Amino acid sequence: MSLLSPFRTPWVDDPFAEAMRSGTGPLWLRRADGHRYPLDVERWCAPPDAADRTLLLRCLHRRLPTIDLGCGPGRLVAELQAYGLPALGVDVTRTAVDRALGLGGSALCRSVFDRLPGEGRWGTALLADGNLGIGGDPGALLARTAELLAPGGVLLVEVEPADLDDRVTVTVEDAAGRCGPPFSWARLGARAALVQATAAGFRPTDAWSAHGRHFLALHHPGPIR
């Protein structure tokens, strides 16, 4: 199957943007060797499920402003704001951000590596739904997340159930076989994620599983003065 495509920018001008508009899949991340990882579009576009609520409850318990990195269609940030918690979603896909805004959430169409509001002042950060893979360099992403958090801030991150550390080049593929442009991605289990997190100055405070999904809570003490 050809990887040639009229699309230009991953997540923006590829089948993912169309799926965010319709709220339906199926979609996959496709490696060059043909192996595919499913993207759970319908779950992301639905209200928060029981596993999501384990994240949301931790945010609500902390009662601190929360930033959702790679927020997609915004189910988490909209739910937090519905409970009165200051929250902001960030995503590079305009159709996803539009969907988040339509839910009543606050969201920006921007990369996590761009300048963002409240840098160094967020109490909690979220990297759910595989978003630890953003950019294909988890160490750089975790270091950037540390810059966004206030001293003592907490990152809640979803990790892969298997013990793996994959750095791959993928494309987004739809059911018709259309593919967007290739880009770098990563998939980390808990062990590999903790190695990268420790290097970025985080320390683990909790780990839990819910409905087949796996999560870590990572505390960041902030810069040493």
CSV table of C-alpha atoms in Angstrom, one decimal:
chain,number,residue,atom,x,y,z
A,1,MET,CA,0.0,0.0,0.0
A,2,SER,CA,1.4,3.4,-0.9
A,3,LEU,CA,2.2,6.0,1.7
A,4,LEU,CA,1.9,8.8,-0.9
A,5,SER,CA,-0.8,11.3,0.2
A,6,PRO,CA,-2.1,14.7,-0.7
A,7,PHE,CA,-2.0,15.6,3.0
A,8,ARG,CA,0.9,17.8,4.3
A,9,THR,CA,1.0,18.1,8.1
A,10,PRO,CA,0.6,15.2,10.6
A,11,TRP,CA,-2.6,15.5,12.6
A,12,VAL,CA,-3.6,18.7,10.8
A,13,ASP,CA,-4.0,17.9,7.1
A,14,ASP,CA,-4.4,14.1,7.4
A,15,PRO,CA,-7.2,11.6,8.2
A,16,PHE,CA,-7.0,12.5,11.9
A,17,ALA,CA,-8.4,16.0,11.3
A,18,GLU,CA,-11.3,14.5,9.3
A,19,ALA,CA,-12.0,12.0,12.1
A,20,MET,CA,-12.1,14.9,14.7
A,21,ARG,CA,-14.7,16.6,12.5
A,22,SER,CA,-16.9,13.5,12.3
A,23,GLY,CA,-16.2,12.0,15.7
A,24,THR,CA,-15.7,8.5,14.1
A,25,GLY,CA,-13.0,6.2,13.0
A,26,PRO,CA,-11.5,3.8,12.5
A,27,LEU,CA,-8.0,5.2,12.4
A,28,TRP,CA,-4.5,3.7,13.0
A,29,LEU,CA,-0.9,4.7,13.4
A,30,ARG,CA,0.8,2.8,10.7
A,31,ARG,CA,4.5,1.9,10.8
A,32,ALA,CA,6.6,1.5,7.6
A,33,ASP,CA,6.6,-2.3,8.2
A,34,GLY,CA,2.8,-2.3,8.0
A,35,HIS,CA,2.1,-2.9,11.7
A,36,ARG,CA,-0.8,-0.7,12.9
A,37,TYR,CA,-1.8,0.7,16.3
A,38,PRO,CA,-5.5,1.6,16.6
A,39,LEU,CA,-6.5,5.2,17.6
A,40,ASP,CA,-9.6,5.2,19.8
A,41,VAL,CA,-11.4,8.1,18.1
A,42,GLU,CA,-14.9,7.2,19.3
A,43,ARG,CA,-13.8,7.1,23.0
A,44,TRP,CA,-11.9,10.4,22.7
A,45,CYS,CA,-15.1,12.0,21.2
A,46,ALA,CA,-17.4,10.5,23.8
A,47,PRO,CA,-17.9,11.8,27.4
A,48,PRO,CA,-15.3,10.7,29.9
A,49,ASP,CA,-15.4,7.0,30.8
A,50,ALA,CA,-14.6,5.3,34.1
A,51,ALA,CA,-10.8,5.2,33.4
A,52,ASP,CA,-10.8,8.9,32.5
A,53,ARG,CA,-12.6,9.6,35.8
A,54,THR,CA,-9.6,8.3,37.7
A,55,LEU,CA,-7.6,11.1,36.1
A,56,LEU,CA,-10.3,13.7,36.6
A,57,LEU,CA,-10.8,12.9,40.3
A,58,ARG,CA,-7.1,13.4,40.9
A,59,CYS,CA,-7.2,16.8,39.2
A,60,LEU,CA,-10.3,17.8,41.1
A,61,HIS,CA,-8.8,16.6,44.4
A,62,ARG,CA,-5.7,18.9,43.9
A,63,ARG,CA,-8.0,21.9,43.0
A,64,LEU,CA,-5.2,23.5,41.0
A,65,PRO,CA,-5.2,24.8,37.4
A,66,THR,CA,-4.7,22.0,34.9
A,67,ILE,CA,-3.3,21.9,31.4
A,68,ASP,CA,-4.2,19.0,29.1
A,69,LEU,CA,-1.4,18.5,26.5
A,70,GLY,CA,-2.7,17.0,23.3
A,71,CYS,CA,-6.3,17.5,24.5
A,72,GLY,CA,-7.8,16.2,21.2
A,73,PRO,CA,-11.6,16.9,21.2
A,74,GLY,CA,-11.5,18.1,24.8
A,75,ARG,CA,-13.5,15.7,26.8
A,76,LEU,CA,-11.2,16.0,29.9
A,77,VAL,CA,-10.7,19.7,29.9
A,78,ALA,CA,-14.4,20.4,29.3
A,79,GLU,CA,-15.3,18.1,32.2
A,80,LEU,CA,-12.9,19.7,34.6
A,81,GLN,CA,-14.2,23.2,33.7
A,82,ALA,CA,-17.8,21.9,34.2
A,83,TYR,CA,-16.7,21.2,37.8
A,84,GLY,CA,-15.3,24.7,38.2
A,85,LEU,CA,-11.6,23.9,37.9
A,86,PRO,CA,-9.5,26.2,35.8
A,87,ALA,CA,-8.2,24.2,32.8
A,88,LEU,CA,-6.8,24.6,29.3
A,89,GLY,CA,-6.4,22.2,26.5
A,90,VAL,CA,-3.6,22.4,23.9
A,91,ASP,CA,-3.7,20.6,20.5
A,92,VAL,CA,-2.2,21.1,17.0
A,93,THR,CA,-5.4,19.9,15.2
A,94,ARG,CA,-7.8,22.8,14.6
A,95,THR,CA,-10.8,20.5,14.1
A,96,ALA,CA,-10.1,18.9,17.5
A,97,VAL,CA,-9.8,22.3,19.2
A,98,ASP,CA,-13.0,23.4,17.6
A,99,ARG,CA,-14.7,20.3,19.0
A,100,ALA,CA,-13.3,21.0,22.5
A,101,LEU,CA,-14.6,24.6,22.3
A,102,GLY,CA,-18.0,23.3,21.2
A,103,LEU,CA,-18.1,21.3,24.5
A,104,GLY,CA,-17.5,24.5,26.5
A,105,GLY,CA,-13.8,23.8,27.1
A,106,SER,CA,-11.0,26.3,26.8
A,107,ALA,CA,-8.4,25.1,24.2
A,108,LEU,CA,-5.7,26.5,22.0
A,109,CYS,CA,-4.5,25.3,18.6
A,110,ARG,CA,-0.8,25.2,19.4
A,111,SER,CA,2.0,22.8,19.9
A,112,VAL,CA,3.1,22.0,23.4
A,113,PHE,CA,6.6,23.2,22.4
A,114,ASP,CA,5.2,26.7,21.5
A,115,ARG,CA,4.9,29.5,24.0
A,116,LEU,CA,1.8,28.8,26.2
A,117,PRO,CA,-0.1,30.7,28.8
A,118,GLY,CA,0.8,30.3,32.4
A,119,GLU,CA,4.2,28.7,31.9
A,120,GLY,CA,5.7,27.7,35.2
A,121,ARG,CA,2.3,28.1,37.0
A,122,TRP,CA,0.2,25.1,36.2
A,123,GLY,CA,-0.5,22.9,39.2
A,124,THR,CA,-1.4,19.7,37.2
A,125,ALA,CA,-0.6,18.6,33.7
A,126,LEU,CA,-2.2,15.7,31.7
A,127,LEU,CA,-0.6,13.5,29.1
A,128,ALA,CA,-3.4,11.0,28.4
A,129,ASP,CA,-4.4,8.8,25.4
A,130,GLY,CA,-0.8,8.0,24.4
A,131,ASN,CA,0.3,11.6,24.3
A,132,LEU,CA,3.6,10.7,25.9
A,133,GLY,CA,4.5,9.8,22.3
A,134,ILE,CA,4.2,13.4,21.1
A,135,GLY,CA,7.2,14.3,19.0
A,136,GLY,CA,8.8,10.9,19.3
A,137,ASP,CA,11.2,12.1,22.1
A,138,PRO,CA,9.6,11.5,25.5
A,139,GLY,CA,12.6,13.0,27.3
A,140,ALA,CA,12.2,16.3,25.5
A,141,LEU,CA,8.4,16.3,26.1
A,142,LEU,CA,8.8,15.6,29.8
A,143,ALA,CA,11.4,18.3,30.1
A,144,ARG,CA,9.0,20.7,28.4
A,145,THR,CA,6.1,19.6,30.7
A,146,ALA,CA,8.4,20.4,33.7
A,147,GLU,CA,8.8,23.9,32.4
A,148,LEU,CA,5.0,24.4,32.3
A,149,LEU,CA,4.4,23.1,35.9
A,150,ALA,CA,4.6,25.2,39.0
A,151,PRO,CA,7.1,24.0,41.8
A,152,GLY,CA,5.4,21.0,43.3
A,153,GLY,CA,3.3,20.4,40.3
A,154,VAL,CA,2.1,16.9,39.2
A,155,LEU,CA,2.0,15.3,35.8
A,156,LEU,CA,-0.6,12.6,35.3
A,157,VAL,CA,0.5,10.4,32.4
A,158,GLU,CA,-1.0,7.4,30.6
A,159,VAL,CA,1.5,4.7,29.7
A,160,GLU,CA,1.4,1.5,27.6
A,161,PRO,CA,0.3,-1.7,29.3
A,162,ALA,CA,3.4,-3.6,28.0
A,163,ASP,CA,7.0,-3.2,29.1
A,164,LEU,CA,8.2,-1.4,26.0
A,165,ASP,CA,10.2,1.6,24.7
A,166,ASP,CA,9.4,2.1,21.0
A,167,ARG,CA,10.5,5.1,19.0
A,168,VAL,CA,8.9,4.7,15.6
A,169,THR,CA,8.0,6.6,12.4
A,170,VAL,CA,4.3,6.4,11.6
A,171,THR,CA,1.5,7.8,9.5
A,172,VAL,CA,-2.2,8.2,10.3
A,173,GLU,CA,-4.2,5.8,8.2
A,174,ASP,CA,-8.0,5.6,7.7
A,175,ALA,CA,-10.2,2.7,6.7
A,176,ALA,CA,-9.9,3.7,3.0
A,177,GLY,CA,-6.1,3.3,3.2
A,178,ARG,CA,-5.4,7.1,3.0
A,179,CYS,CA,-2.3,8.1,4.9
A,180,GLY,CA,-1.0,11.4,6.1
A,181,PRO,CA,2.7,12.3,6.1
A,182,PRO,CA,5.2,10.4,8.3
A,183,PHE,CA,6.2,11.6,11.7
A,184,SER,CA,8.0,10.5,14.8
A,185,TRP,CA,6.1,8.9,17.7
A,186,ALA,CA,6.9,6.9,20.8
A,187,ARG,CA,5.2,4.3,22.9
A,188,LEU,CA,6.5,3.7,26.5
A,189,GLY,CA,5.5,1.4,29.2
A,190,ALA,CA,5.8,2.3,32.9
A,191,ARG,CA,9.4,1.3,33.4
A,192,ALA,CA,10.7,3.2,30.4
A,193,ALA,CA,8.5,6.2,31.2
A,194,LEU,CA,9.9,6.3,34.8
A,195,VAL,CA,13.5,6.3,33.4
A,196,GLN,CA,12.7,9.3,31.2
A,197,ALA,CA,10.7,11.1,33.9
A,198,THR,CA,13.5,10.7,36.5
A,199,ALA,CA,15.9,12.3,34.0
A,200,ALA,CA,13.5,15.3,33.6
A,201,GLY,CA,13.4,15.8,37.4
A,202,PHE,CA,10.2,14.0,38.2
A,203,ARG,CA,9.6,11.4,40.9
A,204,PRO,CA,6.8,8.9,41.0
A,205,THR,CA,4.1,9.2,43.6
A,206,ASP,CA,1.4,6.8,42.3
A,207,ALA,CA,0.7,4.2,39.7
A,208,TRP,CA,-2.7,2.7,39.0
A,209,SER,CA,-4.7,0.8,36.4
A,210,ALA,CA,-8.3,1.2,35.4
A,211,HIS,CA,-10.3,-0.7,32.8
A,212,GLY,CA,-7.2,-1.9,30.9
A,213,ARG,CA,-5.5,1.5,30.9
A,214,HIS,CA,-2.4,2.4,33.0
A,215,PHE,CA,-1.3,5.6,34.6
A,216,LEU,CA,1.5,7.3,36.6
A,217,ALA,CA,1.5,10.3,38.9
A,218,LEU,CA,4.8,12.2,38.7
A,219,HIS,CA,5.7,15.0,41.1
A,220,HIS,CA,8.1,17.8,40.0
A,221,PRO,CA,9.7,19.8,42.8
A,222,GLY,CA,10.7,22.6,40.5
A,223,PRO,CA,14.0,24.3,40.0
A,224,ILE,CA,16.6,24.2,42.8
A,225,ARG,CA,17.2,27.8,43.9
